[in-house]
Short mmCIF file of C-alpha atoms in Angstrom, two decimals:
data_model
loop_
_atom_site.label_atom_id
_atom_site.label_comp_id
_atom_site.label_asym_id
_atom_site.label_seq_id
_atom_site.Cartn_x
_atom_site.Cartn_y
_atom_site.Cartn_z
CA UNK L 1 -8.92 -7.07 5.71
CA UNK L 2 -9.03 -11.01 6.75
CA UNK L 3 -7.02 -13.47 5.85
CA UNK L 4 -9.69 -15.33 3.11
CA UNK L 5 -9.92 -12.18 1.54
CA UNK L 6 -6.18 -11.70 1.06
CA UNK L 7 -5.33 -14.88 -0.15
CA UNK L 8 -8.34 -14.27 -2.67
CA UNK L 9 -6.52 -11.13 -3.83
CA UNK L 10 -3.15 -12.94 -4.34
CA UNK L 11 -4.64 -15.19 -6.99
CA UNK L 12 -6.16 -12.33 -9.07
CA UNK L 13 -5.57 -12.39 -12.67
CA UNK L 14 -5.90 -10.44 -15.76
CA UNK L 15 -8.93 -7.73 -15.88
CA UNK L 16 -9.25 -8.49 -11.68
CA UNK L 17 -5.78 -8.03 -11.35
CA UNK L 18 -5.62 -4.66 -13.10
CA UNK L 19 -7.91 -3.53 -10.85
CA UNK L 20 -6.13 -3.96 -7.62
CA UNK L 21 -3.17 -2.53 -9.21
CA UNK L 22 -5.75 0.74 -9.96
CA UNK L 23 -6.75 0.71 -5.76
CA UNK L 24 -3.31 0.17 -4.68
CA UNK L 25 -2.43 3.15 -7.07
CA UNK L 26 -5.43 5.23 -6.07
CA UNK L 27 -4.23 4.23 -2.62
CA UNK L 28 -0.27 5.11 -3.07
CA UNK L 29 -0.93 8.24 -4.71
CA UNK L 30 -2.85 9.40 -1.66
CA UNK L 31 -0.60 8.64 1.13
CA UNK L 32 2.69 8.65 -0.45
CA UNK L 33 2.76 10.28 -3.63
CA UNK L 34 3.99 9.58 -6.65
CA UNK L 35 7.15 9.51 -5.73
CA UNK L 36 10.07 6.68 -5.92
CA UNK L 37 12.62 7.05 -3.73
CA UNK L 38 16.09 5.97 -4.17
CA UNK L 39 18.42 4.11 -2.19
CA UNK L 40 22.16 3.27 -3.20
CA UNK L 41 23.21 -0.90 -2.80
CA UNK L 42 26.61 -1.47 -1.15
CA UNK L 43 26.76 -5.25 -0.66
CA UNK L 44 29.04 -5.09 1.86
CA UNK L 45 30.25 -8.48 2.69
CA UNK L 46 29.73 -12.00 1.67
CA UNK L 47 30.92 -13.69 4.21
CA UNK L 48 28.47 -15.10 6.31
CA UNK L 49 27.92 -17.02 9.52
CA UNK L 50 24.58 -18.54 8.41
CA UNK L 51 23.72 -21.76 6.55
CA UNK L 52 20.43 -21.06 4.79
CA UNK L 53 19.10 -23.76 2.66
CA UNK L 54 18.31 -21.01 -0.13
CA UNK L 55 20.64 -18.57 -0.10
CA UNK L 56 23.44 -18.90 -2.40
CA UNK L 57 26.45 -17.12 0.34
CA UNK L 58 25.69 -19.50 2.87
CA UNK L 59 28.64 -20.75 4.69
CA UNK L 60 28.59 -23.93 3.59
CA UNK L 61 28.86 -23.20 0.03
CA UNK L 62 32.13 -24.27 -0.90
CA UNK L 63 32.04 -22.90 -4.30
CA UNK L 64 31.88 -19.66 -3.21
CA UNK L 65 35.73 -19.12 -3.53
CA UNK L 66 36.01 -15.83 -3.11
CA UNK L 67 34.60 -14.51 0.22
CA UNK L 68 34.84 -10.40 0.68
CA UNK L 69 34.45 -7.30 2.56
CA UNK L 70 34.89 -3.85 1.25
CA UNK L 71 37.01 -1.92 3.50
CA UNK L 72 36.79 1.86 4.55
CA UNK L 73 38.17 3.49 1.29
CA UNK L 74 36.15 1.51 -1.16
CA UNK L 75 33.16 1.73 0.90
CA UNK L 76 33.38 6.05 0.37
CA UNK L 77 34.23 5.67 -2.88
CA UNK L 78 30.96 4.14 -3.48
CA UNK L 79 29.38 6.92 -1.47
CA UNK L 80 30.88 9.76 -3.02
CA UNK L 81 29.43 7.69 -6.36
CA UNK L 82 26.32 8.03 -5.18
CA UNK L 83 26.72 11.49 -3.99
CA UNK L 84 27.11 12.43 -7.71
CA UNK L 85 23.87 10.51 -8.80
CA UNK L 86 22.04 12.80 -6.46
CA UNK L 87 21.60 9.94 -3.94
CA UNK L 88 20.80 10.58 -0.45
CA UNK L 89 20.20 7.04 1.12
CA UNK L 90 22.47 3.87 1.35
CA UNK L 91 21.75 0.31 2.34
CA UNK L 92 24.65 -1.20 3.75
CA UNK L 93 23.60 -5.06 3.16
CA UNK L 94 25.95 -7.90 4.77
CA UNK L 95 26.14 -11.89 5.39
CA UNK L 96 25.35 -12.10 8.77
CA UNK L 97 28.99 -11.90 11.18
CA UNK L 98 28.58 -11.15 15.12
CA UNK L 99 32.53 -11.11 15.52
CA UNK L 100 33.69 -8.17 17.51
CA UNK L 101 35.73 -6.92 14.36
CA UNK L 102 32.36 -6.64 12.42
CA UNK L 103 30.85 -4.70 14.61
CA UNK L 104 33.11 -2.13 15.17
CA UNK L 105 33.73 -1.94 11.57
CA UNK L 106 30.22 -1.32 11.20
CA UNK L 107 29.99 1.03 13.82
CA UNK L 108 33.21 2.79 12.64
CA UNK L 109 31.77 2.70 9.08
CA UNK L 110 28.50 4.91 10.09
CA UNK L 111 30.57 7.66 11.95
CA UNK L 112 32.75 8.17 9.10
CA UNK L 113 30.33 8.36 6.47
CA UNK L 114 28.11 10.88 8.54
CA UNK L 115 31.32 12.88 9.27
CA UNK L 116 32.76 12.64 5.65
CA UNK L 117 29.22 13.58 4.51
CA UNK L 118 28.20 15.83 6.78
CA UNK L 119 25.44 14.05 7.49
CA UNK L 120 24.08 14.49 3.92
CA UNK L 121 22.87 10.58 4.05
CA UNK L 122 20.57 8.29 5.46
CA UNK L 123 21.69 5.21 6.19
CA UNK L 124 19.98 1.56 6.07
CA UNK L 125 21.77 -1.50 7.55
CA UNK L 126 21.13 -5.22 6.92
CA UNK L 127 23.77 -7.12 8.14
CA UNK L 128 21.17 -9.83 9.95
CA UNK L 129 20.62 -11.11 13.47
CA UNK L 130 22.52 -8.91 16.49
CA UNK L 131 22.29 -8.63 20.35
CA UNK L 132 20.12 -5.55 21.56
CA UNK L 133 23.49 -3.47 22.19
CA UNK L 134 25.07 -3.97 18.85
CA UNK L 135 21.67 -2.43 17.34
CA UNK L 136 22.31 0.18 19.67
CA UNK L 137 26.15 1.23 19.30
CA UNK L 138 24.89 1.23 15.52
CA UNK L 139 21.78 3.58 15.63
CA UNK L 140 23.63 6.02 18.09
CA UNK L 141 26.65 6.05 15.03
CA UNK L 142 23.82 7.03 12.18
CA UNK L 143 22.18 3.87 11.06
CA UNK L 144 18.84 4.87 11.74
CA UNK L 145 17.28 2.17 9.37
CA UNK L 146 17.29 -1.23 9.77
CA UNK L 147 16.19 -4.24 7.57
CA UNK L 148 16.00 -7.67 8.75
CA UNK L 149 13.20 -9.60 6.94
CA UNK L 150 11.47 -12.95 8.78
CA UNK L 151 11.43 -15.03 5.26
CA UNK L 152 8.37 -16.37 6.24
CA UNK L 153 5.81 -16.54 9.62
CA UNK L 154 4.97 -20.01 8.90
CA UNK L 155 7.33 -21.37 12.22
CA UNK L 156 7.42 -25.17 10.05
CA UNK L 157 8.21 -24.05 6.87
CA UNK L 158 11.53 -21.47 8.71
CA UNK L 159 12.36 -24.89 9.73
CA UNK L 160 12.41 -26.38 6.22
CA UNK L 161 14.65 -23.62 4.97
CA UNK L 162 16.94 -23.11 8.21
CA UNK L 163 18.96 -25.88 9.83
CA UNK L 164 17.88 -26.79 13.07
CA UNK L 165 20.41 -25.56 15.31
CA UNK L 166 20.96 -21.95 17.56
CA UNK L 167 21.82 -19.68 14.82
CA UNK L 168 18.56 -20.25 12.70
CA UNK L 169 15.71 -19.89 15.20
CA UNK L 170 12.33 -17.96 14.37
CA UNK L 171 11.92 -16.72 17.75
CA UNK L 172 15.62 -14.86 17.88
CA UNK L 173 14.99 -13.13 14.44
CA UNK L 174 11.50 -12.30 16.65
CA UNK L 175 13.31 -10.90 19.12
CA UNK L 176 15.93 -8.56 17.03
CA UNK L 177 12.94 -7.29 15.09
CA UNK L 178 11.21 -5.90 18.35
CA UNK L 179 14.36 -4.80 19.80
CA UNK L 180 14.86 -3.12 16.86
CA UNK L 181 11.92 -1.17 17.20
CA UNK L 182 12.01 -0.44 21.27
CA UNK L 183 15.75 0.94 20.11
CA UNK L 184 14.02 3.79 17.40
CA UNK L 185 15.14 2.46 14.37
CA UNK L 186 12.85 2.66 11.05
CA UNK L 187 12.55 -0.90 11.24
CA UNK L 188 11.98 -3.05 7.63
CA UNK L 189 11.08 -6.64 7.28
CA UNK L 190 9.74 -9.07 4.60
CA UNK L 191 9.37 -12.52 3.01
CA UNK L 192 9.78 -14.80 0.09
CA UNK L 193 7.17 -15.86 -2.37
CA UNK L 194 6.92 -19.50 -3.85
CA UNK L 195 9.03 -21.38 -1.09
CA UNK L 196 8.94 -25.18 -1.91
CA UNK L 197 5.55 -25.95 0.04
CA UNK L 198 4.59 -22.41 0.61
CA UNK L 199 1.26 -21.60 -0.56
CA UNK L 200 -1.19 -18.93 -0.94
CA UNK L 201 -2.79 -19.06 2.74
CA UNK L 202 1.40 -18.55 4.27
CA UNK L 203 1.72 -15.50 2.09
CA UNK L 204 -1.92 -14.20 3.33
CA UNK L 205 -0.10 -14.95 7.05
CA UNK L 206 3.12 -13.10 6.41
CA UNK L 207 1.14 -10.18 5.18
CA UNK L 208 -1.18 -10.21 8.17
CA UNK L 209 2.39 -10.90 10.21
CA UNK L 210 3.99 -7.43 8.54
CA UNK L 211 0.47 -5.73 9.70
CA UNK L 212 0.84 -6.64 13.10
CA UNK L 213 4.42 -6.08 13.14
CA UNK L 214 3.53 -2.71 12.51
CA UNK L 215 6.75 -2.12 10.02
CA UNK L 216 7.81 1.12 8.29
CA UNK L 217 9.16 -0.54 5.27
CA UNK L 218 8.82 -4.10 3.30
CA UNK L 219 11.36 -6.01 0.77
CA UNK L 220 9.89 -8.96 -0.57
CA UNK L 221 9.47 -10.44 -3.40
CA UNK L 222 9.23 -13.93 -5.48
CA UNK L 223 12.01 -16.72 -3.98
CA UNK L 224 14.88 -17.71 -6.50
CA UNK L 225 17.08 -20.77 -6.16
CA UNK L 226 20.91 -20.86 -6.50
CA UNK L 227 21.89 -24.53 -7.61
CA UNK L 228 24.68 -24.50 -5.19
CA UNK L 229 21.77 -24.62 -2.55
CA UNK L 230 19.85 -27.89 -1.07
CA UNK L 231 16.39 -25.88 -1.70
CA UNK L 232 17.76 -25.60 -5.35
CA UNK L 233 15.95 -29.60 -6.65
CA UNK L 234 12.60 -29.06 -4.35
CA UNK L 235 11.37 -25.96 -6.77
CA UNK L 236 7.28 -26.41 -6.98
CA UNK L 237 6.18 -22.95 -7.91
CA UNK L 238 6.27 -21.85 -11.57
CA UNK L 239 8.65 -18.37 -12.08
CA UNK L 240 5.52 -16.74 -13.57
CA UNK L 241 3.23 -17.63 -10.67
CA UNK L 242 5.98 -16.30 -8.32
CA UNK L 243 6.12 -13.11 -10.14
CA UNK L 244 2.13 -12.94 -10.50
CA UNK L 245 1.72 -13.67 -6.42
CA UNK L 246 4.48 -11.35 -5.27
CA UNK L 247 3.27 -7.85 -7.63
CA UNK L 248 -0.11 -8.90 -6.01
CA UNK L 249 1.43 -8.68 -2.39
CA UNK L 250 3.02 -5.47 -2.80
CA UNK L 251 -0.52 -3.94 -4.52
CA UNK L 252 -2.32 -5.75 -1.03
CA UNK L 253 -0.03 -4.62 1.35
CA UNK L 254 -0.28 -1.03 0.08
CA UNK L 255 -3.90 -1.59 0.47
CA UNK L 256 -3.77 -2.80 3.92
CA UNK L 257 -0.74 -0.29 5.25
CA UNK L 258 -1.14 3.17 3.63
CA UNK L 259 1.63 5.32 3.81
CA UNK L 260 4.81 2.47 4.33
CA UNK L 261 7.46 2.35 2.00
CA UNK L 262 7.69 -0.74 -0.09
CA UNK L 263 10.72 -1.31 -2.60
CA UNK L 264 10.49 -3.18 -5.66
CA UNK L 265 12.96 -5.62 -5.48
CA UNK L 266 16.24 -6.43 -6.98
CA UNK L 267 14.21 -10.05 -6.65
CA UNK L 268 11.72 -9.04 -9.02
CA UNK L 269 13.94 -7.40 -11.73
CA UNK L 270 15.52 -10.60 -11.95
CA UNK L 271 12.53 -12.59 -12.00
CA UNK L 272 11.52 -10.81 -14.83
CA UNK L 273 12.91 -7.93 -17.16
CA UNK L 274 10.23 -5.68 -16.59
CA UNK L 275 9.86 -6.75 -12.82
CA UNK L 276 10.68 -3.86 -10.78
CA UNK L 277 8.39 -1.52 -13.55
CA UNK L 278 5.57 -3.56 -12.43
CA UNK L 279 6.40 -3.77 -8.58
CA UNK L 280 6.21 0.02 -8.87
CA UNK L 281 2.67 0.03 -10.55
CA UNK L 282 1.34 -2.50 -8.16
CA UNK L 283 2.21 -0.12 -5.20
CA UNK L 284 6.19 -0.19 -4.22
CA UNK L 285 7.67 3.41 -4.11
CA UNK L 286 11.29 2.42 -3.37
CA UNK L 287 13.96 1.42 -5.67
CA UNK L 288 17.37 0.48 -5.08
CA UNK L 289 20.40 0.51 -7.81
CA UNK L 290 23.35 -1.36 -7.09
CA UNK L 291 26.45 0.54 -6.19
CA UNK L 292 28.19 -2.29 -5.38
CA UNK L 293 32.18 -1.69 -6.52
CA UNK L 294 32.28 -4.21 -10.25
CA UNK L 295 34.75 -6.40 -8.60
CA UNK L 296 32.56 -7.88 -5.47
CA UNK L 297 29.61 -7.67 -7.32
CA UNK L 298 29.17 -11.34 -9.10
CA UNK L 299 30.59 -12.62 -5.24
CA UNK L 300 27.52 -11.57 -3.59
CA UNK L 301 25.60 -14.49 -5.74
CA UNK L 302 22.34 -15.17 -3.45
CA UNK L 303 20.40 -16.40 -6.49
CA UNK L 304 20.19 -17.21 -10.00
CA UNK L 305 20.03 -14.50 -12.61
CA UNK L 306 21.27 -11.86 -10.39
CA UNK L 307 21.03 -8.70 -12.40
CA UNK L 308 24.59 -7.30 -12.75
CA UNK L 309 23.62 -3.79 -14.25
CA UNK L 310 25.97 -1.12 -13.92
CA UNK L 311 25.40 2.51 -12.49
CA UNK L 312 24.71 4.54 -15.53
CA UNK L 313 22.57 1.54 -17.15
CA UNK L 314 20.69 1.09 -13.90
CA UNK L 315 19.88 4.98 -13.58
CA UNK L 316 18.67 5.07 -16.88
CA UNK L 317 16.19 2.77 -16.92
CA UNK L 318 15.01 3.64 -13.59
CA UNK L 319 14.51 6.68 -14.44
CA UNK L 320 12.68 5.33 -18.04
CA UNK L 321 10.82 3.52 -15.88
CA UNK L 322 9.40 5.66 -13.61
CA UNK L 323 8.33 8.37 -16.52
CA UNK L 324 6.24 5.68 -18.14
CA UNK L 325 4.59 5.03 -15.50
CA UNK L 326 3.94 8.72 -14.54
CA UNK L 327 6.15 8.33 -11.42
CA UNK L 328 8.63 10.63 -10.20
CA UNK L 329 11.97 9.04 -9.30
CA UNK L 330 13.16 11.06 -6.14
CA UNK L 331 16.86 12.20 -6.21
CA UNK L 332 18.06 14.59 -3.04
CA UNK L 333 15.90 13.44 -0.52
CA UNK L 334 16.18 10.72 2.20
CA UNK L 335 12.79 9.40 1.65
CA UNK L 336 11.80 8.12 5.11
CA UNK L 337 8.76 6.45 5.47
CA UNK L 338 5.67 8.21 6.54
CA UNK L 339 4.93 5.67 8.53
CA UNK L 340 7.41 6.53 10.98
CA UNK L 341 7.09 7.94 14.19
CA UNK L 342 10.50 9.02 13.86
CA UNK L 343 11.12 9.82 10.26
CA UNK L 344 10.96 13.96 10.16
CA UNK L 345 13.96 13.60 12.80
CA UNK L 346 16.97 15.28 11.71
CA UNK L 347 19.88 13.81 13.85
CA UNK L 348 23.24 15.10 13.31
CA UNK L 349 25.86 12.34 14.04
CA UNK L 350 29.39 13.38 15.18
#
């Protein structure tokens, strides 16, 4: 698929529309079932060294107060939550910290829940930009996943949404993502839809970019504002036209790499109240409750109109969700991506 004819498919509308969500369905069902798998949120920490222009954590938002991190005990209580929804896969998400402390807490972190667990789950990290050896102290410990998106592939507009100094530079998050992959890990990236000057031809790139990145799983989804943020007064796209481009990514992208998984975001269930239902008819096949304990949970504000949805809530209407649909939301199962070279590994981590 070339780039014109992407960018063609991300404008689709109405009857045209419906019909790439039928091929990227035809197209889902055939390489990855029709199953959704889950994964269990712990927003780990909101303190972060980075100063993105659109992220509502950044480090110089001063209003942010309150500025967290779970410690050991909370961080199994959540598990053992989890445990009892029949969930077999966490995402342990973080602002991004490179302090000696944060990595072994990490590190410590993965060891404990494989030994607590007994290896019953499979464990996705996100805690941002590290040096080749951190990624590797963390894979040998259990995290075996690893999500660290590029935002976008367009090197001018990272610019306009990074400040221009050492710890916001295209090439480094590059780098990470490839060392990332030379280490093992199940490696996960993605972008943002409707970025003040974005436009249709940059999204076509950054799916062409995820393509030739050759990922085993994708979170994107439409780009909010925070109004503690300097991108917050620059918003150009309209919210529906950021919902519209982004359900018409994930149907693409299903197109163009088979048998990936693809969540529908926590992004898109904000965006909209039947966001995520969509994302999984237009192709995703991973969703991701928030376990996050009640008390951090409004502190890890990266945008507007977070959903705060609680655990029972949340399973319930995934689960309505997915039956309406005629999907099958996937409890006891890790739910690696096919994609993988690595994902029918069973690793037992001591």
């Amino acid at each position: 698929m070339i780039k014109k004819e992407i960018t063609e498919l991300l404008k689709l509308r109405d009857v045209d529309q419906g019909q790439l969500f039928k091929d990227a369905d035809f197209v889902r069902e055939k390489y990855v079932g029709r199953e959704v798998y889950l994964r269990a949120l712990i927003e780990y920490s909101n303190i972060c060294r980075k100063d993105c222009y659109y992220c509502g954590i950044r480090s110089s938002n001063k209003c942010q107060s309150i500025r967290y991190t779970l410690n050991e005990e909370e961080v199994l209580e959540v598990a053992v939550v989890a445990q009892k929804q029949k969930i077999n896969s966490l995402v342990i998400q973080s602002g991004e910290r490179c302090s000696n402390e944060f990595v072994d807490d990490i590190e410590r972190l993965l060891k404990v829940i494989a030994q607590k667990f007994n290896n019953q789950f499979r464990v996705t990290l996100s805690c941002g930009e590290q040096s080749k050896d951190v990624y590797k102290r963390w894979y040998d410990a259990g995290g075996v996943r690893y999500l660290l998106r590029f935002e976008t592939s367009n090197q001018s507009l990272y610019k306009k949404i990074h400040p221009s100094d050492s710890k916001h530079d295209f090439r480094t998050r590059l780098q990470c993502l490839n060392d990332l992959k030379e280490l093992g890990f199940q490696v996960g990236s993605g972008f943002m839809m409707g970025l003040p000057t974005q436009n249709y031809d940059d999204i076509a790139s950054d799916l062409l970019f995820l393509k030739e990145l050759d990922v085993d799983m994708v979170g994107m989804g439409p780009y909010l504002p925070h109004n503690k943020t300097p991108l917050f007064a620059s918003e150009e796209w309209d919210l529906n036209e950021k919902i519209n481009v982004s359900l018409n990514a994930i149907a693409t992208l299903r197109i163009m790499m088979k048998d990936i998984n693809i969540a529908a975001t926590t992004a898109l269930r904000a965006a909209a109240i039947d966001g995520r239902s969509k994302g999984i008819r237009a192709g995703a096949n991973v969703v991701m409750p928030n376990f996050t304990p009640k008390k951090y949970r409004e502190e890890y504000y990266l945008y507007e109109n977070k959903p705060l949805v609680y655990t029972d809530e949340q399973m319930t209407l995934m689960e309505e969700e997915c039956v309406s649909g005629q999907y099958i939301l996937k409890y006891g199962e890790w739910g690696d991506s096919k994609h993988s070279k690595h994902s029918k590994q069973n690793r037992i981590f001591l």
